[in-house]
Short mmCIF file of C-alpha atoms in Angstrom, two decimals:
data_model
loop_
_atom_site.label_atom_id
_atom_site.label_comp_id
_atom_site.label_asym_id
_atom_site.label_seq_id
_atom_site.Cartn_x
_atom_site.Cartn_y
_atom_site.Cartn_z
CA UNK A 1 0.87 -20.19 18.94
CA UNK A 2 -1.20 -20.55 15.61
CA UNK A 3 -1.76 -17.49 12.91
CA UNK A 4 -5.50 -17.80 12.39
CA UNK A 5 -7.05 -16.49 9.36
CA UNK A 6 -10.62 -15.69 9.68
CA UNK A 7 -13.28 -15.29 6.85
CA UNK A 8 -14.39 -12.00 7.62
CA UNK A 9 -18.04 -12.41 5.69
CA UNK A 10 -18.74 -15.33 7.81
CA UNK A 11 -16.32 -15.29 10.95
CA UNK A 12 -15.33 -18.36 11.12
CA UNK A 13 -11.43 -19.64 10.90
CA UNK A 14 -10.35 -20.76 7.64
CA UNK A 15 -6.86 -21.63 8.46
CA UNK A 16 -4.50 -21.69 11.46
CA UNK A 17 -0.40 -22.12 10.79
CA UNK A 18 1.82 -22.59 13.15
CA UNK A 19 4.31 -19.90 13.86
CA UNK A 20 7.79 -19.97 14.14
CA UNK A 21 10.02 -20.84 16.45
CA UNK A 22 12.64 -18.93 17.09
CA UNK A 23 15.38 -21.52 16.09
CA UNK A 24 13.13 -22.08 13.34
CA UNK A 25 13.50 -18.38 12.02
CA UNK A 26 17.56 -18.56 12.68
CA UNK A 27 17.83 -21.16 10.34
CA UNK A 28 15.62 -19.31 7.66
CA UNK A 29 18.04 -15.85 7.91
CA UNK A 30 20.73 -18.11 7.63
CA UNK A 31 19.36 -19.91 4.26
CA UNK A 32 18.60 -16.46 3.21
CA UNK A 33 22.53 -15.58 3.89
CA UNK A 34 23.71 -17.73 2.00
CA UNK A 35 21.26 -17.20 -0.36
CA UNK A 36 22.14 -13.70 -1.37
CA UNK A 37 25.95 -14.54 -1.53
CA UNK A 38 25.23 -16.42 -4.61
CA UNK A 39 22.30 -14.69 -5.81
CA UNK A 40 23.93 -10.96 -5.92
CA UNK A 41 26.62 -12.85 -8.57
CA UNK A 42 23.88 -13.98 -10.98
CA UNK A 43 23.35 -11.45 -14.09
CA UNK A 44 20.43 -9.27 -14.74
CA UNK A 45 19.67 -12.20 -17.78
CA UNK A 46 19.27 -14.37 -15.64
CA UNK A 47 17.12 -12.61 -12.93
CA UNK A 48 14.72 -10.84 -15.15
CA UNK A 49 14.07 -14.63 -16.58
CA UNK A 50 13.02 -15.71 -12.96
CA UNK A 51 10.65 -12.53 -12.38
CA UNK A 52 8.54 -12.97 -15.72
CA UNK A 53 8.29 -16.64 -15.05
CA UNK A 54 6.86 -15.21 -11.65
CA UNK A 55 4.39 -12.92 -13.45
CA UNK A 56 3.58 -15.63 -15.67
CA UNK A 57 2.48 -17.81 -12.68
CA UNK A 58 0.63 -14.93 -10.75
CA UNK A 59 -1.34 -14.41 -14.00
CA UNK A 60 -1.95 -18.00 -14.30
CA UNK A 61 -3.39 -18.16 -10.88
CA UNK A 62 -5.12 -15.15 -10.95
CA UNK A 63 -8.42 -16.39 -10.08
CA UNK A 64 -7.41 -18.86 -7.36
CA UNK A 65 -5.22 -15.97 -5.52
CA UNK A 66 -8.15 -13.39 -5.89
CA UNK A 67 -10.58 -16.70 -4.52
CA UNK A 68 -8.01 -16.85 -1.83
CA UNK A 69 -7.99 -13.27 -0.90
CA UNK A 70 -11.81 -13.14 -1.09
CA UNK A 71 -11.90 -15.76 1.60
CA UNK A 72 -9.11 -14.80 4.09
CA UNK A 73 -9.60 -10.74 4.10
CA UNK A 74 -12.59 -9.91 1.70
CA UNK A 75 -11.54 -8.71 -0.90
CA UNK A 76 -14.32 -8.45 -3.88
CA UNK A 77 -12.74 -11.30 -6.60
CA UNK A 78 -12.76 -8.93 -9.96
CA UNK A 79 -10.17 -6.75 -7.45
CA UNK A 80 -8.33 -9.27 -6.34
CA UNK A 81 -7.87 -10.71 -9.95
CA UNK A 82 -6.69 -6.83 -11.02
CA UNK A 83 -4.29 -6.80 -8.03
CA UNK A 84 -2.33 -10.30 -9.65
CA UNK A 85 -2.38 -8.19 -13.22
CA UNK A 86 -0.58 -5.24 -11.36
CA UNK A 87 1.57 -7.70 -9.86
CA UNK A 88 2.37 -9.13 -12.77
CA UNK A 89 2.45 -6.08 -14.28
CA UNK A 90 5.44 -4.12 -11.97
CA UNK A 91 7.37 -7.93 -12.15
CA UNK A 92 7.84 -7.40 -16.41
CA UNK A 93 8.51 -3.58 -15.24
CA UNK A 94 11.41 -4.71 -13.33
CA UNK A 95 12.32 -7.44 -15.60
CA UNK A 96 12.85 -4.55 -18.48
CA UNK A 97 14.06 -1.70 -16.58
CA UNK A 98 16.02 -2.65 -13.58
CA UNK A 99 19.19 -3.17 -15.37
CA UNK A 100 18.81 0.30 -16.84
CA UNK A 101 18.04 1.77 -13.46
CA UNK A 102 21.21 0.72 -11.81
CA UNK A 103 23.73 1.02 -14.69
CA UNK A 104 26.79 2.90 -13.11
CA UNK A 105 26.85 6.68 -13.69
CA UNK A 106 30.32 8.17 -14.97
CA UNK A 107 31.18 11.93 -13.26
CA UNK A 108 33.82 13.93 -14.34
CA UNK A 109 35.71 14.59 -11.13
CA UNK A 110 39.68 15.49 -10.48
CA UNK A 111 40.13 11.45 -10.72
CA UNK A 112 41.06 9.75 -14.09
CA UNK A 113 37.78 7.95 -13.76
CA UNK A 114 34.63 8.28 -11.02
CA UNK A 115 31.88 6.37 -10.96
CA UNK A 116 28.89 5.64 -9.05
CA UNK A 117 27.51 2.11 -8.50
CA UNK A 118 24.51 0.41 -7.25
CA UNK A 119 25.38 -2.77 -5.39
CA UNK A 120 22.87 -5.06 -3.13
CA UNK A 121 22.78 -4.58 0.56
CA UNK A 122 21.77 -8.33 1.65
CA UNK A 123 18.09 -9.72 3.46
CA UNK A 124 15.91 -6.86 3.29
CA UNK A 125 12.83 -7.98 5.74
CA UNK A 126 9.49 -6.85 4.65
CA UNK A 127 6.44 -6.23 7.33
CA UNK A 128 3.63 -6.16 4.82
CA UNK A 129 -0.36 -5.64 5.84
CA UNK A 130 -3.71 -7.37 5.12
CA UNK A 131 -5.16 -5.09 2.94
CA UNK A 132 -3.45 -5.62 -0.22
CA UNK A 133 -2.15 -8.85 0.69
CA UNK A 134 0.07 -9.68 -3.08
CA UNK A 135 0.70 -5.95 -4.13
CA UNK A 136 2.29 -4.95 -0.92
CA UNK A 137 4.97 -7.75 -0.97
CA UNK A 138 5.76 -7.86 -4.73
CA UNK A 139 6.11 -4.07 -4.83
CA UNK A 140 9.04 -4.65 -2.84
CA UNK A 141 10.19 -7.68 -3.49
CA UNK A 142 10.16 -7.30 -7.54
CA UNK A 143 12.76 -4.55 -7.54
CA UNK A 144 14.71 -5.87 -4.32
CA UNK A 145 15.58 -9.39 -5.80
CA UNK A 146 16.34 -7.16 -9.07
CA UNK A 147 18.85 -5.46 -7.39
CA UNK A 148 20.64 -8.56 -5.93
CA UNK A 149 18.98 -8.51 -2.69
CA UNK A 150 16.79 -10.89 -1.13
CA UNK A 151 13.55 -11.03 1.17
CA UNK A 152 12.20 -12.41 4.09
CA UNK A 153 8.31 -11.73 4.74
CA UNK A 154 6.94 -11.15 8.00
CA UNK A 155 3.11 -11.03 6.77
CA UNK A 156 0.17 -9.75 8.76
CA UNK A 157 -1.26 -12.63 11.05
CA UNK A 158 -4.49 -13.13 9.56
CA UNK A 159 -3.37 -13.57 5.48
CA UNK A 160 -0.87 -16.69 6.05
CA UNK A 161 -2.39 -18.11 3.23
CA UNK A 162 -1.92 -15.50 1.05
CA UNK A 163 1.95 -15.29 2.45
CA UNK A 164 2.50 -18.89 1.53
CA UNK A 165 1.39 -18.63 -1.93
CA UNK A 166 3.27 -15.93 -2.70
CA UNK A 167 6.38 -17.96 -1.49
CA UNK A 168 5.21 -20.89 -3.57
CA UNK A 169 4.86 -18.86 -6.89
CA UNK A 170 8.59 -17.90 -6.11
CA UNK A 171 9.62 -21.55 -6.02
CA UNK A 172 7.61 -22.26 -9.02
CA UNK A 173 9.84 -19.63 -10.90
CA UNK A 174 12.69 -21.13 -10.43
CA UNK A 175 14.03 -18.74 -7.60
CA UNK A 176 16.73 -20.25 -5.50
CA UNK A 177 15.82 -21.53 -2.07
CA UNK A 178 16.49 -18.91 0.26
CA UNK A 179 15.87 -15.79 -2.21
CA UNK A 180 12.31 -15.01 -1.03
CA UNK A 181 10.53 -16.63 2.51
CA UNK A 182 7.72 -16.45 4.11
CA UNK A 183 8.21 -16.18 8.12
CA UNK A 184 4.69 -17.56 9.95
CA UNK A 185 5.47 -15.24 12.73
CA UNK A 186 3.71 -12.70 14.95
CA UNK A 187 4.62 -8.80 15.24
CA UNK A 188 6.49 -9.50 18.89
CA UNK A 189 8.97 -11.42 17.13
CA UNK A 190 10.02 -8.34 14.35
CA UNK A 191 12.49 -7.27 16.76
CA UNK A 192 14.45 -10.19 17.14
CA UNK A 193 14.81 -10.21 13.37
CA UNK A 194 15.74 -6.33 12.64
CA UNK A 195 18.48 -6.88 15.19
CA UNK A 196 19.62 -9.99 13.66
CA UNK A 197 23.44 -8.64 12.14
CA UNK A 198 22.51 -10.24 8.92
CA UNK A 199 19.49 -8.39 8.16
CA UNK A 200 20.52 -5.09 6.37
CA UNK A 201 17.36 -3.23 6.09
CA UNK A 202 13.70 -3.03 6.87
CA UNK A 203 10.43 -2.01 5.20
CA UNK A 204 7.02 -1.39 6.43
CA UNK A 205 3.50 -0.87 5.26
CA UNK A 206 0.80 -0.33 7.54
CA UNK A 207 0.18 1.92 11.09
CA UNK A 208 2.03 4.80 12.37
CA UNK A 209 2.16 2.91 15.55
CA UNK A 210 3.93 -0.49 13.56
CA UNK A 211 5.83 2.00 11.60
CA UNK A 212 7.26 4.24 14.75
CA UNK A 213 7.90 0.62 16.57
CA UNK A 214 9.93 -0.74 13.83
CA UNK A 215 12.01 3.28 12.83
CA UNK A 216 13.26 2.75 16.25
CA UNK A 217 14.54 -0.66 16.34
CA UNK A 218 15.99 0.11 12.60
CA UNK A 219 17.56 3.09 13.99
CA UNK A 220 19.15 1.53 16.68
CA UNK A 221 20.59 -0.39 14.48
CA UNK A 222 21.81 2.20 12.16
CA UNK A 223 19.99 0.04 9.37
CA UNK A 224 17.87 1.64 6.25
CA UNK A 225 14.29 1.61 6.86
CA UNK A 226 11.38 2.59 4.20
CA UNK A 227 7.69 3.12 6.03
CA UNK A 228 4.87 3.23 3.55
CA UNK A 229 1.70 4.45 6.95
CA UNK A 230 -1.50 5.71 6.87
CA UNK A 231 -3.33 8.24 4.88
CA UNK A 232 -6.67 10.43 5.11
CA UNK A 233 -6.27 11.71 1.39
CA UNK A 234 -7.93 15.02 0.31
CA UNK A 235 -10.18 14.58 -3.12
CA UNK A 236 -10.47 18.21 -3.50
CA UNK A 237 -13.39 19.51 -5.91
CA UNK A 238 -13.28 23.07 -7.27
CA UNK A 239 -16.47 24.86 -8.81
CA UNK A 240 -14.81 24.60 -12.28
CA UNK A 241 -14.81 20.52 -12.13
CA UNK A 242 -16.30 17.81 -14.61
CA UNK A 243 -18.69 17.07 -11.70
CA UNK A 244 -20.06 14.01 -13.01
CA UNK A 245 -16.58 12.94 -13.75
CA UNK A 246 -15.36 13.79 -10.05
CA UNK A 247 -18.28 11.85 -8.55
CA UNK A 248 -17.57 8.91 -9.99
CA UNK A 249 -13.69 8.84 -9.30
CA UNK A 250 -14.97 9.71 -5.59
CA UNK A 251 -16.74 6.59 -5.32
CA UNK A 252 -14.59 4.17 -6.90
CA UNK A 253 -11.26 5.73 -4.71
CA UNK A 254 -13.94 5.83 -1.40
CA UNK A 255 -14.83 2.17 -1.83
CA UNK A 256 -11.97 0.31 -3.55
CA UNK A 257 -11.06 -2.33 -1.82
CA UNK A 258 -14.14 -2.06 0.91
CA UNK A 259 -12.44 1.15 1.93
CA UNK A 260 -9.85 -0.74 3.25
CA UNK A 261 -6.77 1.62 1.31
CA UNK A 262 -4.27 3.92 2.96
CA UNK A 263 -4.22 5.83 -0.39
CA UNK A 264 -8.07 5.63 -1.11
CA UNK A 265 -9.69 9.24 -0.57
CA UNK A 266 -11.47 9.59 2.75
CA UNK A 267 -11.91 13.81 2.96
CA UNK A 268 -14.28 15.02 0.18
CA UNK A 269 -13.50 18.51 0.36
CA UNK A 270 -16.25 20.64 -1.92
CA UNK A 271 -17.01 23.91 -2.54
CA UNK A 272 -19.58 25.21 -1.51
CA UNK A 273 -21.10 26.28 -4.72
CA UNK A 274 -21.44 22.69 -6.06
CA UNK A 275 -22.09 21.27 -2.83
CA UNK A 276 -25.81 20.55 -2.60
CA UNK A 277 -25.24 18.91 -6.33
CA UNK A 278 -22.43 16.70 -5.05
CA UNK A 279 -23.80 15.60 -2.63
CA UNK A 280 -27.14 14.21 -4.35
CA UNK A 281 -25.19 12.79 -7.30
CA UNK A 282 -22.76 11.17 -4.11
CA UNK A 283 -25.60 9.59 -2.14
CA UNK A 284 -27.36 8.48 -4.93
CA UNK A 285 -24.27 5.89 -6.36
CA UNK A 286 -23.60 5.34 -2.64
CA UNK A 287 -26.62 3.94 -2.18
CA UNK A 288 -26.70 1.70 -5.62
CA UNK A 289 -23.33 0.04 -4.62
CA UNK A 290 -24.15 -3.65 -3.79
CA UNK A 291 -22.50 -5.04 -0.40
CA UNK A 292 -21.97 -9.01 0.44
CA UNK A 293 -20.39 -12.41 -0.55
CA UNK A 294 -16.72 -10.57 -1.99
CA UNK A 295 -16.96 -14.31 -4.18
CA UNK A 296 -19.97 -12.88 -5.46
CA UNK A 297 -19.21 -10.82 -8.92
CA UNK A 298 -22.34 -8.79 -8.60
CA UNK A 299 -21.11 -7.27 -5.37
CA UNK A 300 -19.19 -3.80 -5.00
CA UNK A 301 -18.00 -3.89 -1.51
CA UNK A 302 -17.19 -7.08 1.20
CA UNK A 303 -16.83 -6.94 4.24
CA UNK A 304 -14.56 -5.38 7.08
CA UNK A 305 -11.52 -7.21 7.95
CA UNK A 306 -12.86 -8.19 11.41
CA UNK A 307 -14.80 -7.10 14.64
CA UNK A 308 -12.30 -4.73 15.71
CA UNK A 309 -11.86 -2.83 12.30
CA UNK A 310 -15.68 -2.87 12.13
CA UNK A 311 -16.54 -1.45 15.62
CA UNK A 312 -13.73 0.96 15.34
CA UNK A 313 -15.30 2.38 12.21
CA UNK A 314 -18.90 2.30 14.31
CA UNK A 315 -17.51 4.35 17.23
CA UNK A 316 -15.69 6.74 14.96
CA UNK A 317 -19.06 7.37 13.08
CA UNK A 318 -20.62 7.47 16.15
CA UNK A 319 -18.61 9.92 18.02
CA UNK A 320 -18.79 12.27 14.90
CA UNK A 321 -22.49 12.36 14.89
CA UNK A 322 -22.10 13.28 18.60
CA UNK A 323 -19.97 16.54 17.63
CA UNK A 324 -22.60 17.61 14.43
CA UNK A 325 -21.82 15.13 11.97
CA UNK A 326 -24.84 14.25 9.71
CA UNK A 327 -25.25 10.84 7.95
CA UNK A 328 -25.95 11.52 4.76
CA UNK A 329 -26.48 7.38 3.99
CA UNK A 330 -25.72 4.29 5.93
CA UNK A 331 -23.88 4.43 8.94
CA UNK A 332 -24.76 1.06 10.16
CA UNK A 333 -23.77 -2.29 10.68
CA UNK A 334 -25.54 -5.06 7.69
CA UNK A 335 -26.75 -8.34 9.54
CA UNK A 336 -25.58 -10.33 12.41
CA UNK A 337 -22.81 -12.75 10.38
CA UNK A 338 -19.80 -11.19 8.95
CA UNK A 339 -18.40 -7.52 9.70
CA UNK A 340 -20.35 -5.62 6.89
CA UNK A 341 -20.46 -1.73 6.91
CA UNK A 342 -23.40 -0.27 4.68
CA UNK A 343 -21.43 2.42 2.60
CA UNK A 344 -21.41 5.68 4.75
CA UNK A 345 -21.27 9.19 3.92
CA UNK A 346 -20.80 11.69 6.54
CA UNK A 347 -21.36 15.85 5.31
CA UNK A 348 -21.43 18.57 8.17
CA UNK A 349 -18.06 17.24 8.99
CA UNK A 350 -15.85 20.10 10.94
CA UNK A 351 -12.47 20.00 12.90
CA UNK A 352 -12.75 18.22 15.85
CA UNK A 353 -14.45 15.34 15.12
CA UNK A 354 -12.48 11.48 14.24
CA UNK A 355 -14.20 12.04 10.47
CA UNK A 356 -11.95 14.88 10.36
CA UNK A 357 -8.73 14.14 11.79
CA UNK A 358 -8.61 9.98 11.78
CA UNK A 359 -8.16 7.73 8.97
CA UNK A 360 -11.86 5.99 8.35
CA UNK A 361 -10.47 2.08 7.51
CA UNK A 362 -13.70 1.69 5.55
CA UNK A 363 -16.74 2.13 3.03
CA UNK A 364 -17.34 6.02 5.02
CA UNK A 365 -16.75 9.41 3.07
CA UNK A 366 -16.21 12.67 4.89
CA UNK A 367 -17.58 15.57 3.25
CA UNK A 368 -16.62 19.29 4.15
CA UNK A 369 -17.83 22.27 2.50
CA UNK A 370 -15.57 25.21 1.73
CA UNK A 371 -15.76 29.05 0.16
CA UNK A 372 -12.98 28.75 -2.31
CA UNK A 373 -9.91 27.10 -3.31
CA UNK A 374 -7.99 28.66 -0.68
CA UNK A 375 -9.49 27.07 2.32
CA UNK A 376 -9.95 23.94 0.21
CA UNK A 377 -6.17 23.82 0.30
CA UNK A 378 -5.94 24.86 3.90
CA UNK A 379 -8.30 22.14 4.70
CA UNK A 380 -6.56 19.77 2.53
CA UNK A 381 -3.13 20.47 4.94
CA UNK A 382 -5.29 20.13 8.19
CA UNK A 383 -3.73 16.50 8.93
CA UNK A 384 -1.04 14.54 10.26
CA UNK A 385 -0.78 12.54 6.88
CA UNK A 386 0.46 13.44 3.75
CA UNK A 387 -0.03 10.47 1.38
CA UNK A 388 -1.55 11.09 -1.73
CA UNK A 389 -4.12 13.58 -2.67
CA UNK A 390 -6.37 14.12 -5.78
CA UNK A 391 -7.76 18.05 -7.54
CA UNK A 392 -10.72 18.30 -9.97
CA UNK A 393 -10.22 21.72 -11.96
CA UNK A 394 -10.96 21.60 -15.95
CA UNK A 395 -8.02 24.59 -15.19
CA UNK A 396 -4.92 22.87 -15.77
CA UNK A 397 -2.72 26.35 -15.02
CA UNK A 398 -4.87 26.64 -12.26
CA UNK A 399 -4.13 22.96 -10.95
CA UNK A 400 -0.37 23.47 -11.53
CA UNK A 401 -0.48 26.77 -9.52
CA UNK A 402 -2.34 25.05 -6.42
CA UNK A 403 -0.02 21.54 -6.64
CA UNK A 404 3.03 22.92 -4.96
CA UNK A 405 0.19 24.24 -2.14
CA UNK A 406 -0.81 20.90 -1.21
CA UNK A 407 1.22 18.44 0.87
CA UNK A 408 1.18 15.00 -0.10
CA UNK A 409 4.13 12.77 -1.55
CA UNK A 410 1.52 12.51 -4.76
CA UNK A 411 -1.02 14.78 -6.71
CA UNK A 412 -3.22 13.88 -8.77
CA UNK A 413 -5.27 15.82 -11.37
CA UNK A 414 -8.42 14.69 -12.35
CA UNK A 415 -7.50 11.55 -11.27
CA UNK A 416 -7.83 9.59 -8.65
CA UNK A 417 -4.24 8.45 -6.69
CA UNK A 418 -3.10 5.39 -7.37
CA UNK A 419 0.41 3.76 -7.59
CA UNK A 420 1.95 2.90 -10.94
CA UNK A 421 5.47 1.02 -11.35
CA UNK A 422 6.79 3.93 -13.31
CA UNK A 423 6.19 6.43 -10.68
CA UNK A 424 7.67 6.50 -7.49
CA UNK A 425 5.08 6.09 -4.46
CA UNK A 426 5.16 7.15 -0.95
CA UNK A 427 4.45 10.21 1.61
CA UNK A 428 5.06 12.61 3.68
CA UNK A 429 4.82 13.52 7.86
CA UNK A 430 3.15 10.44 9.35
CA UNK A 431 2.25 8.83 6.42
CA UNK A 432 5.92 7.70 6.10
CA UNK A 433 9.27 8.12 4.33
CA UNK A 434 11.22 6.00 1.32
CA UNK A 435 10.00 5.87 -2.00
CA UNK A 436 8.60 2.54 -3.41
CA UNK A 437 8.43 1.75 -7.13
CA UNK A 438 10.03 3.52 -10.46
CA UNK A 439 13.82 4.45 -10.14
CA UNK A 440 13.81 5.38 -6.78
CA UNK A 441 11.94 2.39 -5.20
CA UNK A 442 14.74 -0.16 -6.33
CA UNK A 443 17.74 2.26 -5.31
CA UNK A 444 16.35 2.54 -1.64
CA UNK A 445 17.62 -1.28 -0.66
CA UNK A 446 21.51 -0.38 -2.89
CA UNK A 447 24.43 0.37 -1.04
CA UNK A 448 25.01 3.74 -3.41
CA UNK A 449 28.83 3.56 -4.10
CA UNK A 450 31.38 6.06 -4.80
CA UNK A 451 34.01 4.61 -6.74
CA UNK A 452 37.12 7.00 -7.52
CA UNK A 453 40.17 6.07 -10.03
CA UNK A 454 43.75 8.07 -9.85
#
């Protein structure tokens, strides 16, 4: 069976690769095998030089990738050109810290000498999403082939071309065959590969159902698994806020990437003091954000990924407006080709309804009006996820006091949440568990070793 991408402003197939067989994916784990026996013996010299000559190439193809991405899952091109700089970006990160990171730590102990080390488990398989189709795979693999381990990619379906260029910039470094593939496959053939003896751990970005699927393969195995799911993240606005500041924070984290981001905010959670005023400063740059062509640099938002993320997004709007919801702006479907959203904004939004509890995949803002901080938090805790979450307070004791309140594997203070290479990323309840990125990203795929001298 053929992968088919699909141009999501204009429908049509782009691109269909042929998947895998399954002999065909045997031989790959093997070159990967025997891959990481000789790559965990090369020296932190001489991997850093293969990662910046890999940043050096994703910069160098910047605009190509970002044309790419524009085509297969719509991503507007100036974001898809800053996704290859933060590529780039976390690849020098690695290439300059990673040594540092996993430097063996001396404890005094009842032994003449004890030591802990940080040694490479082996083929780490990554099931990566559409959404972010380059940052996803080289936030894991930048770290992962720093440590000594090495990667085989299980890409979503529908961004094969993305997933093959990512495995050609690794060749064009100068990475050893075998240290980083690309496996055209579906999702029914994960299992086969988690259970495969010579694949040592697992990690996952995308759905809480892909993510419970593959924790319980991985845990029949006994093997490490890191799940990076969904979010509905709070942007919490207190009456002591930089309003103007807020808004615009609130529409560049509700639209980034289409609203296509598990860490984008999706609850707008006001109180009620400044709520009238938010919400005319909101609609108003809602409504001046320009949707089409993501190849076009004028635009702010593409489109949807594809039918089914589009009329999921339709029925969730429409069921909320069936339990009180009021549209605020948009709410509908632009033209007949392509799966464009008109940016949405949703206020009267109360438990209950999907714009409450579910994660809106898309260009739609939920907006809920509180009395005070405290039931802002409250609200803020009302959900399965626990991703990220952002606070606007000109307070700053104020906003230390409430952080430790608010559940969420990140907080951010006048800020919108994003993820940074120096900071360790990840959440809480269903939105996952692992850390990615920083120190603790790159010592999640180590075999942490106790070594103990009479």
């Amino acid at each position: 069976m053929a992968l088919k991408s699909i141009n999501p402003t204009t429908g049509e197939i782009i691109a269909e690769i042929p998947e895998l067989t399954d002999e065909q994916i045997i031989v790959k784990i093997t070159a990967a095998q025997t891959a990481f026996l000789s790559w965990r013996q090369t020296s932190f010299s001489q991997r850093t030089k293969r990662l910046n000559a890999l940043a050096g190439i994703l910069r160098n193809q910047s605009e190509a990738i970002a044309a790419t991405m524009a085509e297969e899952m719509g991503k507007p091109i100036k974001e898809g050109m800053a996704e290859i700089e933060k590529c780039a970006w976390t690849c020098e990160y690695y290439a300059v810290n990673a040594q540092n990171f996993l430097i063996p730590e001396k404890v005094e102990t009842d032994a003449s000498q004890s030591f802990i080390s940080y040694e490479p488990l082996g083929i780490v398989l990554a099931v990566m999403p559409w959404n972010f189709p380059f940052w996803q795979v080289i936030r894991f693999a930048a770290p992962a082939v720093m440590a000594g381990n090495v990667g085989v990619l299980k890409h979503a379906s529908n961004v094969q071309l993305s997933a093959q260029k990512i495995e050609t910039a690794f060749r064009q470094a100068g990475f050893p065959d075998g240290v980083f593939q690309n496996l055209p496959i579906s999702s029914n053939k994960v299992e086969m590969i988690i259970r495969d003896s010579r694949i040592k751990a697992v990690t996952l970005t995308g759905s809480e159902q892909a993510g419970a699927q593959v924790a319980k393969i991985a845990g029949e195995e006994i093997k490490k698994s890191v799940l990076e799911l969904g979010g509905s993240d709070p942007f919490i606005i207190l009456e002591d806020a930089d309003l103007e500041e807020a808004v615009n924070a609130a529409v560049t984290s509700r639209n980034i990437n289409n609203g296509q981001s598990c860490i984008a905010a999706k609850r707008f959670i006001v109180v009620a003091s400044l709520a009238d005023e938010f919400k005319t400063k909101f609609k108003k740059k809602f409504k001046a954000l320009k949707t089409g062509n993501p190849l076009d640099e004028s635009n702010n938002i593409g489109p949807i990924i594809n039918q089914q993320g589009l009329n999921t997004l339709l029925k969730q709007i429409e069921e909320s407006i069936a339990n009180g919801a009021t549209i605020l702006t948009g709410g509908g479907q632009i033209g007949d080709r392509g799966y464009f959203l008109e940016p949405t904004i949703l206020t009267d939004v109360k438990p209950g309804m999907p714009a409450y509890h579910q994660e809106l995949f898309g260009p739609v803002a939920s907006v809920i009006i509180v009395k005070d901080e405290n039931e802002a938090i409250q609200v803020a805790n009302d959900t399965d996820f626990g991703l990220g979450a952002s606070l606007w307070t000109k307070d700053l004791k104020r906003a230390k006091r409430l952080v430790p309140k608010i559940t969420a594997g990140a907080v951010f203070i006048n800020g919108l949440v994003k993820s940074d290479p120096r900071l360790p990323f990840g959440g809480i309840n269903k939105s996952g568990y692992g850390r990615e990125l920083s120190s603790f990203g790159i010592k999640e795929f180590v075999n942490i070793k106790t070594v103990w001298l009479k």
